[in-house]
Coordinates of C-alpha atoms in Angstrom, one line a residue:
Chain A
M1 CA -71.4 263.5 19.9
A2 CA -69.6 265.9 22.1
R3 CA -66.3 265.4 20.1
A4 CA -68.0 266.6 16.9
A5 CA -69.0 269.9 18.8
D6 CA -65.3 270.3 19.9
F7 CA -64.0 270.2 16.5
A8 CA -66.6 272.9 15.3
G9 CA -64.5 275.2 17.6
L10 CA -65.4 277.4 20.1
G11 CA -68.5 279.0 18.4
G12 CA -70.1 275.5 18.1
K13 CA -69.5 274.4 21.5
E14 CA -70.9 277.6 23.1
S15 CA -73.9 277.4 20.9
S16 CA -74.8 273.9 21.7
H17 CA -74.3 274.8 25.3
R18 CA -76.9 277.8 25.1
V19 CA -79.3 275.1 23.2
R20 CA -79.0 272.7 26.1
V21 CA -79.7 275.3 28.8
L22 CA -82.6 276.6 27.0
T23 CA -84.1 273.1 26.2
G24 CA -83.6 272.5 29.9
I25 CA -85.6 275.3 31.4
L26 CA -88.2 274.6 28.6
A27 CA -88.4 271.0 29.6
A28 CA -88.6 271.8 33.2
G29 CA -91.8 274.4 32.5
I30 CA -93.5 271.5 30.4
L31 CA -92.7 268.8 33.3
A32 CA -94.2 271.3 35.8
F33 CA -97.3 272.0 33.8
L34 CA -98.1 268.3 33.4
G35 CA -97.4 267.7 37.0
L36 CA -99.8 270.2 38.2
G37 CA -102.4 268.7 35.9
L38 CA -103.0 272.2 34.4
D39 CA -105.1 273.2 31.5
G40 CA -105.8 276.1 29.5
S41 CA -109.6 276.2 30.7
G42 CA -108.3 277.6 33.9
L43 CA -107.0 280.7 32.0
L44 CA -110.7 281.9 30.8
S45 CA -113.1 283.5 33.4
K46 CA -116.7 282.2 33.0
G47 CA -119.9 283.3 34.1
D48 CA -119.6 285.9 37.3
G49 CA -116.0 286.1 36.6
A50 CA -116.6 287.3 33.0
V51 CA -118.8 290.1 34.1
L52 CA -116.3 291.0 37.1
V53 CA -113.4 291.1 34.5
R54 CA -115.1 293.7 32.2
E55 CA -116.4 295.7 35.2
F56 CA -112.8 295.9 37.0
F57 CA -110.8 296.8 33.6
V58 CA -113.6 299.4 32.6
A59 CA -113.1 301.1 36.0
A60 CA -109.5 301.4 35.4
L61 CA -110.3 304.4 33.2
Q62 CA -112.1 306.0 36.1
P63 CA -110.4 305.8 39.3
A64 CA -112.7 307.0 42.1
L65 CA -112.0 310.5 43.4
D66 CA -114.8 310.0 46.1
Y67 CA -116.5 307.1 47.9
E68 CA -118.6 305.0 45.5
S69 CA -122.4 304.9 46.7
G70 CA -124.0 301.9 47.9
G71 CA -121.8 300.7 50.7
Y72 CA -122.0 301.1 54.2
L73 CA -120.3 304.5 55.4
P74 CA -119.5 305.5 58.9
A75 CA -120.8 308.7 59.7
D76 CA -117.0 310.0 60.9
A77 CA -115.5 308.4 57.6
P78 CA -112.6 311.0 56.3
P79 CA -112.9 312.3 52.9
F80 CA -112.0 309.5 50.1
L81 CA -108.7 310.9 49.1
L82 CA -107.8 311.4 52.7
K83 CA -108.4 307.9 53.3
V84 CA -106.0 307.2 50.4
A85 CA -103.5 309.4 51.8
K86 CA -103.8 307.8 55.2
G87 CA -103.5 304.3 53.6
L88 CA -100.3 305.4 51.7
W89 CA -98.7 307.1 55.1
G90 CA -99.5 303.7 56.9
T91 CA -97.8 301.6 54.1
L92 CA -94.4 303.8 54.3
V93 CA -94.6 304.0 58.0
Y94 CA -94.1 300.6 58.3
A95 CA -91.5 300.1 55.6
I96 CA -89.4 303.2 56.6
A97 CA -89.4 301.8 60.3
A98 CA -88.5 298.5 59.2
I99 CA -86.0 299.5 56.5
S100 CA -84.1 301.8 59.1
L101 CA -83.9 299.0 61.8
S102 CA -82.8 296.5 59.2
F103 CA -80.0 298.8 57.9
V104 CA -78.5 299.1 61.4
F105 CA -78.8 295.6 62.2
G106 CA -77.9 294.4 58.5
M107 CA -74.6 296.6 58.6
L108 CA -73.7 295.1 61.9
L109 CA -74.3 291.4 61.0
G110 CA -73.3 292.0 57.6
V111 CA -69.7 293.2 58.9
L112 CA -69.7 289.9 61.2
A113 CA -70.6 287.6 58.7
S114 CA -68.2 288.8 56.0
E115 CA -64.8 286.9 55.3
S116 CA -62.6 290.3 55.1
F117 CA -63.7 291.2 58.8
W118 CA -62.4 288.1 60.2
A119 CA -59.5 287.7 57.7
T120 CA -56.5 287.9 60.3
R121 CA -58.1 286.6 63.3
G122 CA -57.9 283.3 64.7
K123 CA -59.5 280.2 62.9
A124 CA -61.7 279.6 65.8
W125 CA -63.9 282.5 64.9
G126 CA -65.2 280.9 62.2
V127 CA -67.6 279.3 64.3
V128 CA -69.2 282.8 65.0
R129 CA -69.1 283.4 61.3
W130 CA -70.8 280.6 60.5
S131 CA -73.4 280.8 62.8
I132 CA -74.4 284.2 61.9
R133 CA -74.5 283.2 58.4
I134 CA -76.7 280.2 59.2
S135 CA -79.0 282.3 61.0
L136 CA -79.4 285.1 58.5
T137 CA -80.2 282.3 55.9
A138 CA -83.1 281.0 58.2
M139 CA -84.4 284.6 58.6
R140 CA -84.5 285.5 55.0
S141 CA -86.0 282.1 54.0
I142 CA -89.4 282.6 55.6
H143 CA -91.3 285.3 53.9
E144 CA -92.3 288.5 55.6
L145 CA -95.9 287.3 55.4
L146 CA -95.2 284.0 57.1
W147 CA -93.3 286.1 59.8
A148 CA -96.4 288.2 60.1
L149 CA -98.6 285.1 60.4
L150 CA -96.6 283.7 63.3
L151 CA -96.4 287.0 65.1
L152 CA -100.2 287.4 64.6
A153 CA -100.8 283.9 66.2
A154 CA -98.4 284.2 68.9
L155 CA -98.9 288.2 69.9
G156 CA -102.0 289.4 68.3
L157 CA -102.5 292.4 66.0
S158 CA -100.0 295.0 66.8
P159 CA -98.2 297.6 64.7
A160 CA -94.9 296.9 66.0
A161 CA -95.7 293.3 64.5
A162 CA -95.9 294.5 61.2
V163 CA -92.5 296.3 61.6
L164 CA -90.9 293.3 63.1
A165 CA -92.5 290.9 60.3
I166 CA -90.8 293.0 57.4
F167 CA -87.5 293.6 59.9
I168 CA -86.6 290.2 60.1
P169 CA -86.4 288.7 56.6
Y170 CA -84.9 291.9 55.2
T171 CA -82.2 292.1 57.8
G172 CA -81.3 288.7 56.8
T173 CA -81.1 289.7 53.1
L174 CA -79.4 293.3 53.7
A175 CA -76.7 291.3 56.1
K176 CA -76.0 288.7 53.2
V177 CA -75.7 291.1 50.5
F178 CA -73.5 293.6 52.5
S179 CA -71.0 291.0 53.7
E180 CA -70.7 290.0 49.8
M181 CA -70.3 293.4 49.1
L182 CA -67.6 294.1 51.5
D183 CA -65.9 290.9 50.5
E184 CA -65.9 291.4 46.8
S185 CA -64.5 295.3 47.1
D186 CA -61.5 296.1 45.7
P187 CA -58.6 295.0 48.3
R188 CA -55.8 297.4 47.3
P189 CA -56.7 300.4 49.3
S190 CA -56.7 297.9 52.5
Y191 CA -53.2 296.6 51.4
A192 CA -51.8 300.0 51.2
L193 CA -53.2 301.0 54.8
S194 CA -52.2 297.6 56.4
Q195 CA -48.6 298.2 54.8
I196 CA -48.1 301.7 56.5
G197 CA -49.1 299.8 59.6
A198 CA -52.8 300.3 60.3
S199 CA -54.4 297.9 62.6
Q200 CA -56.6 295.3 61.0
S201 CA -59.6 297.0 62.6
R202 CA -58.9 300.3 61.2
V203 CA -58.0 298.9 57.7
F204 CA -62.0 297.6 57.6
L205 CA -63.1 301.0 59.0
F206 CA -61.2 303.3 56.9
A207 CA -60.5 301.2 53.4
R208 CA -63.2 298.6 53.1
L209 CA -66.1 300.0 54.2
P210 CA -66.0 303.3 52.7
R211 CA -65.5 301.5 49.3
T212 CA -68.7 299.9 49.8
L213 CA -70.8 302.5 51.0
P214 CA -72.1 303.7 47.7
D215 CA -73.3 300.0 46.7
I216 CA -74.8 299.5 50.3
A217 CA -76.7 302.8 49.9
A218 CA -78.2 301.8 46.5
Y219 CA -79.0 298.4 47.7
T220 CA -80.8 299.5 50.8
F221 CA -83.0 301.9 48.5
Y222 CA -84.0 299.2 46.4
R223 CA -84.9 297.0 49.3
F224 CA -86.6 299.8 50.8
E225 CA -88.9 299.9 47.4
C226 CA -89.4 296.2 48.2
A227 CA -90.6 297.0 51.6
V228 CA -93.0 299.3 50.5
R229 CA -94.5 296.6 48.5
S230 CA -94.4 294.1 51.5
S231 CA -95.8 296.7 53.8
A232 CA -98.8 297.3 51.3
V233 CA -99.6 293.5 51.2
L234 CA -99.5 293.3 55.3
G235 CA -102.8 295.1 54.9
F236 CA -104.2 291.9 54.0
F237 CA -103.6 290.7 57.3
G238 CA -105.4 293.6 59.1
F239 CA -102.7 296.0 59.3
T240 CA -103.5 299.8 58.2
T241 CA -102.2 300.0 55.0
V242 CA -103.1 300.4 51.1
G243 CA -103.7 296.4 51.2
L244 CA -106.2 296.6 54.1
Y245 CA -108.1 299.4 52.2
L246 CA -107.9 297.9 48.7
K247 CA -109.2 294.5 50.1
Q248 CA -112.0 296.4 51.6
S249 CA -112.9 298.3 48.6
F250 CA -112.6 295.1 46.3
E251 CA -115.1 293.1 48.4
N252 CA -117.5 295.6 48.4
L253 CA -117.3 295.5 44.5
H254 CA -115.9 299.2 44.4
Y255 CA -113.8 298.6 41.7
H256 CA -113.1 302.4 40.9
E257 CA -111.9 303.0 44.5
V258 CA -109.6 299.8 44.2
W259 CA -107.9 301.5 40.9
T260 CA -107.3 304.6 43.0
Y261 CA -105.4 302.4 45.6
L262 CA -103.6 300.8 42.8
Y263 CA -102.5 303.8 41.2
A264 CA -101.6 305.6 44.2
L265 CA -99.1 302.7 45.0
I266 CA -97.8 302.6 41.6
L267 CA -97.2 306.4 42.1
V268 CA -95.1 305.9 45.3
V269 CA -93.2 303.2 43.5
L270 CA -92.6 305.5 40.5
V271 CA -91.3 308.5 42.9
L272 CA -88.9 306.0 44.7
E273 CA -87.7 304.8 41.3
A274 CA -87.2 308.2 39.8
W275 CA -85.5 309.0 43.1
S276 CA -83.3 306.2 43.2
A277 CA -82.2 306.5 39.4
Q278 CA -81.1 310.1 40.3
L279 CA -79.0 309.0 43.3
R280 CA -77.3 306.0 41.0
R281 CA -76.4 308.8 38.3
R282 CA -74.6 310.7 41.3
F283 CA -73.0 307.6 42.6
V284 CA -71.5 306.3 39.4
V285 CA -69.8 309.4 38.6
Chain B
M1 CA -78.6 316.0 45.4
L2 CA -77.0 313.5 47.7
Q3 CA -77.3 315.9 50.8
I4 CA -80.8 316.8 50.1
S5 CA -81.7 313.2 49.8
G6 CA -79.6 312.2 52.5
W7 CA -82.0 315.0 54.6
I8 CA -85.1 313.6 53.3
A9 CA -84.5 310.2 54.2
L10 CA -83.6 311.1 57.7
G11 CA -86.6 313.4 58.1
L12 CA -88.7 310.5 56.5
I13 CA -87.2 308.0 59.5
A14 CA -87.7 310.3 62.2
L15 CA -91.3 311.2 61.0
A16 CA -92.2 307.5 60.9
W17 CA -90.8 306.7 64.2
I18 CA -92.4 309.5 65.9
F19 CA -95.8 310.0 64.6
S20 CA -96.9 306.6 64.4
D21 CA -98.7 304.1 66.5
I22 CA -95.6 301.5 66.6
D23 CA -94.7 300.5 70.0
F24 CA -92.5 297.6 70.7
A25 CA -93.3 297.7 74.5
D26 CA -96.8 296.9 73.4
L27 CA -95.6 293.5 72.1
F28 CA -94.3 292.8 75.8
S29 CA -97.6 293.7 77.5
A30 CA -99.3 291.4 79.8
R31 CA -102.0 290.6 77.4
R32 CA -99.7 289.7 74.8
M33 CA -97.9 287.4 77.0
D34 CA -100.8 285.5 77.9
N35 CA -101.4 285.1 74.1
F36 CA -97.9 284.1 73.6
S37 CA -98.1 281.5 76.3
R38 CA -101.1 280.1 74.9
F39 CA -99.6 280.0 71.4
A40 CA -96.2 278.6 72.9
E41 CA -98.4 275.4 74.5
R42 CA -99.8 274.6 71.2
A43 CA -96.7 275.3 69.2
L44 CA -95.1 272.1 70.8
P45 CA -95.5 269.0 68.2
D46 CA -98.6 267.0 69.2
P47 CA -96.6 263.8 70.3
L48 CA -94.2 266.0 72.5
R49 CA -97.1 267.2 74.8
Q50 CA -97.6 264.0 76.3
P51 CA -94.5 263.1 78.4
G52 CA -92.3 260.2 77.4
D53 CA -93.7 260.0 74.0
G54 CA -90.6 261.4 71.9
A55 CA -90.6 258.4 69.7
S56 CA -93.5 259.2 67.8
L57 CA -92.3 262.6 66.8
G58 CA -90.8 260.8 63.7
A59 CA -94.1 259.2 63.1
W60 CA -95.8 262.6 63.5
V61 CA -93.5 264.3 61.0
T62 CA -93.9 261.6 58.3
E63 CA -98.1 262.1 59.0
Q64 CA -97.6 265.7 58.2
M65 CA -95.4 265.3 55.2
N66 CA -97.8 262.8 53.6
L67 CA -100.8 264.9 54.4
Y68 CA -99.6 268.0 53.3
G69 CA -95.7 268.5 53.0
W70 CA -95.2 266.9 49.8
R71 CA -98.3 268.0 48.0
G72 CA -97.6 271.6 49.2
M73 CA -93.7 271.5 48.2
G74 CA -94.6 269.9 44.8
A75 CA -97.3 272.5 43.8
T76 CA -95.3 275.4 45.2
L77 CA -92.3 274.4 43.0
G78 CA -94.5 273.8 39.9
I79 CA -96.1 276.9 40.2
S80 CA -92.8 278.9 40.5
V81 CA -91.1 276.9 37.7
I82 CA -94.0 277.8 35.2
A83 CA -94.2 281.3 36.2
I84 CA -90.4 281.8 35.8
V85 CA -90.4 280.3 32.5
L86 CA -93.4 282.7 31.2
A87 CA -91.8 285.5 32.9
G88 CA -88.2 284.8 31.1
G89 CA -90.0 284.5 27.7
I90 CA -92.1 287.6 28.1
G91 CA -89.3 289.5 30.1
S92 CA -86.8 288.8 27.1
I93 CA -89.2 290.4 24.6
L94 CA -89.9 293.7 26.6
G95 CA -86.2 293.7 27.2
A96 CA -85.5 293.9 23.6
F97 CA -88.2 296.4 23.1
G98 CA -87.2 298.5 26.0
A99 CA -83.4 298.7 25.0
R100 CA -82.8 302.2 23.8
N101 CA -79.5 301.0 21.7
L102 CA -81.5 298.7 19.6
M103 CA -84.5 300.6 19.3
S104 CA -83.1 303.4 17.3
A105 CA -83.1 304.0 13.3
H106 CA -79.6 302.5 13.5
P107 CA -79.3 299.8 16.0
F108 CA -76.2 300.4 17.9
V109 CA -74.8 303.1 15.8
P110 CA -74.0 306.3 17.7
H111 CA -76.3 309.1 16.7
A112 CA -73.5 311.3 15.6
T113 CA -72.0 308.9 13.2
A114 CA -75.2 307.6 11.8
G115 CA -76.0 310.8 10.2
H116 CA -79.4 312.0 8.9
G117 CA -82.5 310.8 10.2
A118 CA -80.7 309.0 13.1
C119 CA -83.5 310.0 15.4
N120 CA -86.4 308.1 14.9
H121 CA -88.8 309.2 17.4
A122 CA -91.7 306.5 16.8
L123 CA -89.2 304.1 17.9
D124 CA -87.7 306.0 20.9
H125 CA -91.2 306.3 22.1
V126 CA -92.2 302.6 21.7
A127 CA -88.7 301.9 24.0
Q128 CA -90.3 304.4 26.5
A129 CA -93.5 302.8 26.7
V130 CA -92.2 299.5 27.2
R131 CA -89.8 300.7 30.0
I132 CA -93.0 302.2 31.7
L133 CA -95.1 299.2 31.0
C134 CA -92.2 297.3 33.0
I135 CA -92.7 299.6 35.9
L136 CA -96.5 299.0 36.0
L137 CA -95.9 295.5 35.8
R138 CA -93.6 295.3 38.9
A139 CA -95.2 298.2 40.6
I140 CA -98.1 295.9 41.8
P141 CA -97.1 293.1 44.3
E142 CA -97.6 289.4 43.3
Y143 CA -99.9 289.0 46.2
I144 CA -102.3 291.7 45.0
W145 CA -102.0 290.5 41.3
A146 CA -103.0 287.1 42.7
Y147 CA -105.7 288.3 44.8
L148 CA -107.6 290.2 41.8
L149 CA -106.7 287.2 39.4
L150 CA -108.5 284.8 41.8
A151 CA -111.6 286.7 41.8
M152 CA -111.6 286.9 38.0
L153 CA -110.4 283.5 37.2
G154 CA -111.8 281.3 40.0
S155 CA -109.9 278.8 42.0
S156 CA -106.9 277.0 40.3
A157 CA -103.3 277.5 40.1
W158 CA -103.5 279.9 37.3
P159 CA -103.9 283.1 39.2
A160 CA -100.6 282.3 41.4
I161 CA -98.7 281.3 38.0
L162 CA -100.2 284.5 36.3
A163 CA -99.3 287.0 39.2
L164 CA -95.9 286.0 39.4
A165 CA -95.3 285.7 35.6
I166 CA -96.6 289.4 35.4
H167 CA -94.6 290.9 38.0
N168 CA -91.6 289.0 37.1
S169 CA -91.7 289.7 33.7
G170 CA -91.9 293.6 34.6
I171 CA -88.5 293.0 36.5
L172 CA -86.9 290.7 33.9
G173 CA -87.9 293.0 31.1
R174 CA -86.4 295.8 32.9
L175 CA -82.9 294.0 33.6
G176 CA -83.0 292.6 30.1
G177 CA -83.2 295.9 28.6
E178 CA -80.2 297.0 30.9
T179 CA -78.5 293.9 29.8
I180 CA -78.8 294.8 26.2
E181 CA -77.9 298.6 26.8
N182 CA -74.5 297.3 28.6
L183 CA -73.6 294.9 25.9
P184 CA -70.2 295.8 23.9
S185 CA -71.5 297.3 20.9
E186 CA -68.7 296.9 18.5
P187 CA -69.7 293.3 17.1
L188 CA -73.3 294.7 17.2
R189 CA -72.5 297.9 15.3
A190 CA -70.5 295.8 12.9
M191 CA -73.6 293.9 12.0
S192 CA -75.9 296.9 11.6
M193 CA -73.2 298.6 9.4
A194 CA -73.1 295.5 7.2
G195 CA -76.7 295.7 6.7
A196 CA -78.3 293.6 8.9
T197 CA -81.8 294.3 9.8
R198 CA -83.1 295.0 13.5
K199 CA -84.6 291.5 13.4
E200 CA -81.5 290.0 12.5
I201 CA -79.2 291.7 14.9
T202 CA -81.6 290.8 17.6
I203 CA -81.6 286.9 16.8
A204 CA -78.1 286.7 15.7
G205 CA -76.3 288.9 17.9
V206 CA -78.1 290.5 20.8
F207 CA -79.8 287.4 22.3
P208 CA -76.7 285.1 22.0
M209 CA -74.7 287.7 23.6
A210 CA -76.9 288.8 26.3
L211 CA -78.0 285.4 27.2
G212 CA -75.4 284.7 30.1
R213 CA -76.4 287.8 32.2
Y214 CA -80.0 287.2 31.5
L215 CA -79.9 283.7 32.7
L216 CA -78.3 285.0 36.0
Y217 CA -81.1 287.4 36.7
F218 CA -83.7 284.4 35.5
F219 CA -82.2 282.0 38.1
Y220 CA -82.4 284.9 40.9
R221 CA -85.8 285.7 40.1
F222 CA -86.5 282.0 40.4
E223 CA -85.3 281.8 43.9
T224 CA -87.8 284.8 44.7
C225 CA -90.6 282.9 42.8
V226 CA -90.3 280.1 45.3
R227 CA -90.5 282.4 48.0
E228 CA -93.4 284.2 46.7
A229 CA -95.4 281.0 45.6
T230 CA -95.2 279.7 49.0
V231 CA -97.3 282.4 50.4
L232 CA -99.8 283.0 47.5
G233 CA -101.3 280.0 48.8
M234 CA -102.7 281.8 51.6
L235 CA -105.2 283.2 49.3
G236 CA -106.7 279.9 48.7
I237 CA -104.4 278.5 46.0
V238 CA -103.3 275.0 46.6
S239 CA -99.5 275.7 47.6
L240 CA -97.7 275.4 51.0
G241 CA -99.5 278.5 52.1
Y242 CA -102.9 277.1 51.8
Y243 CA -102.0 274.2 54.4
I244 CA -100.4 277.0 56.5
S245 CA -103.4 279.1 56.7
E246 CA -105.6 276.2 57.1
S247 CA -103.5 275.2 59.9
R248 CA -103.9 278.7 61.3
A249 CA -107.6 278.6 61.0
H250 CA -107.8 275.5 63.3
D251 CA -105.3 276.9 65.6
Q252 CA -103.0 274.0 65.1
Y253 CA -100.1 275.9 65.8
D254 CA -97.4 272.7 65.7
E255 CA -98.7 272.1 62.2
L256 CA -98.6 275.8 61.3
I257 CA -94.8 276.2 62.7
F258 CA -93.8 272.5 60.9
L259 CA -95.2 273.9 57.5
V260 CA -93.5 277.5 57.8
I261 CA -90.1 275.8 58.3
L262 CA -91.1 273.4 55.5
G263 CA -91.4 276.3 53.2
G264 CA -88.2 277.7 54.6
V265 CA -86.3 274.8 53.9
L266 CA -87.9 274.8 50.2
V267 CA -86.6 278.2 49.7
M268 CA -83.2 277.3 51.0
F269 CA -83.1 274.6 48.4
A270 CA -84.2 276.8 45.6
D271 CA -81.7 279.1 46.8
I272 CA -78.9 276.7 46.4
L273 CA -80.3 275.3 43.1
S274 CA -80.0 278.9 41.8
D275 CA -76.8 279.7 43.2
L276 CA -75.3 276.5 41.4
A277 CA -76.8 277.4 38.2
R278 CA -75.5 280.7 38.3
R279 CA -71.9 279.6 39.4
W280 CA -72.2 277.0 36.6
L281 CA -73.4 279.8 34.1
R282 CA -70.4 282.0 35.3
R283 CA -68.2 279.6 34.1
S284 CA -69.7 278.0 31.1
V285 CA -72.1 280.4 28.9

């Protein structure tokens, strides 16, 4: 069978390959569907759910600009829009604090985890490199919310715990990606510098590192956008971010308020997106 | 622009650290340490707490796996497979409709050589709208989508599947669109000039050419799906996260840590799987 495809020439072989990959993926999907014992009825909302769906999506057209009536409101509650701004600022603070720490440690560990940094040093150093790589994998394999859960259980609710929960997995990811970027960067400038007698660490510092800095900056910015989302979700665990207020409003059935928070979050992501697109254009040129 | 961005970034970092309640010293206060020692006591697996009973640790692990481990891991994997297959399908459609070179009056023919009527504003607007839709889909974190959908659809695996599918459709839609815009345009332009319709070009030219790259993104997102599917369970959907939040609620920290590590192992497994798939793709498709 395979021979027939071979005779059909390159095109035939390639397309049979594609068909096999796509069939495999589809089969995995169907298998998972059957394995979970799913059926379509779970996709339709019934009874109260259906009412909720209608009310919720109608509210999308009218995001709240002030508190919705009917809920309990403490006497010293700030104006609604100020509360939204406070939630956004809280979200940004955790994300900024975590990503700035992650950047510093990610650079450090990324360099130490890269092959090119250890290239001319003894084989024995491989142990150091691999132990760092393994710890980085462990750090990023555990989701930030699970880190948050562990920290909450161990230490209780504290703003520093939120920063730490984002910091740990993000450092793991940044360091891994940085090390790959360093290893994959164009080696020619490094050769040139070492040919004229620069020491290994100088070559790394003045040839390899500067070449990858734009990529490193762009990737950090992308991860910052992810950190904003993670920080927003941490609100569900009691930290004062958008997620906390969104959850409270949803529980009080104040859907107009929920949409204000959602739009605010989308706005932040849009602004960051536009900013990073501008930057990337500068970098590429 | 670069300089201004740098200063804004530095300013935000300074603001976040100075004008916030983040205090790492607080994590080491007496009260927290007290909390921590209580946590550490219960974090040790149950059989290890009685001295001289290390042999039953294996039995404890087997019991944990049979009670929650296998079921949680299976459900997590199933949810993420269905979600990524859905997202892959929707994302490819969004990607095609969002690609500006495909969505023009003469696909892949530069405006200057296409002559009169080359600028079709309706198609331009469609592409623009699809790109904005992609941003909206991915701006809201999976966890918030799942939280909202759970209230609407009731308890089943669907809210988690849909939440992951929605968020990842946005991401794959954007990446798919970029892939199409970066395709070598000569063969596609030839099809276009020979009179092929947009549908024909898409099915016979664009999709086969873009598939390899798109699948790279697909497997990369599969890995993040597994990571997210683990924590979505904490909302009350049966994946690993559900058992994790249950053990947290019952203060069974040994169970909690065991299941968190199990989630980490699952993510590492998905990481290796997607890495293998991508390596294989680079060579063959």
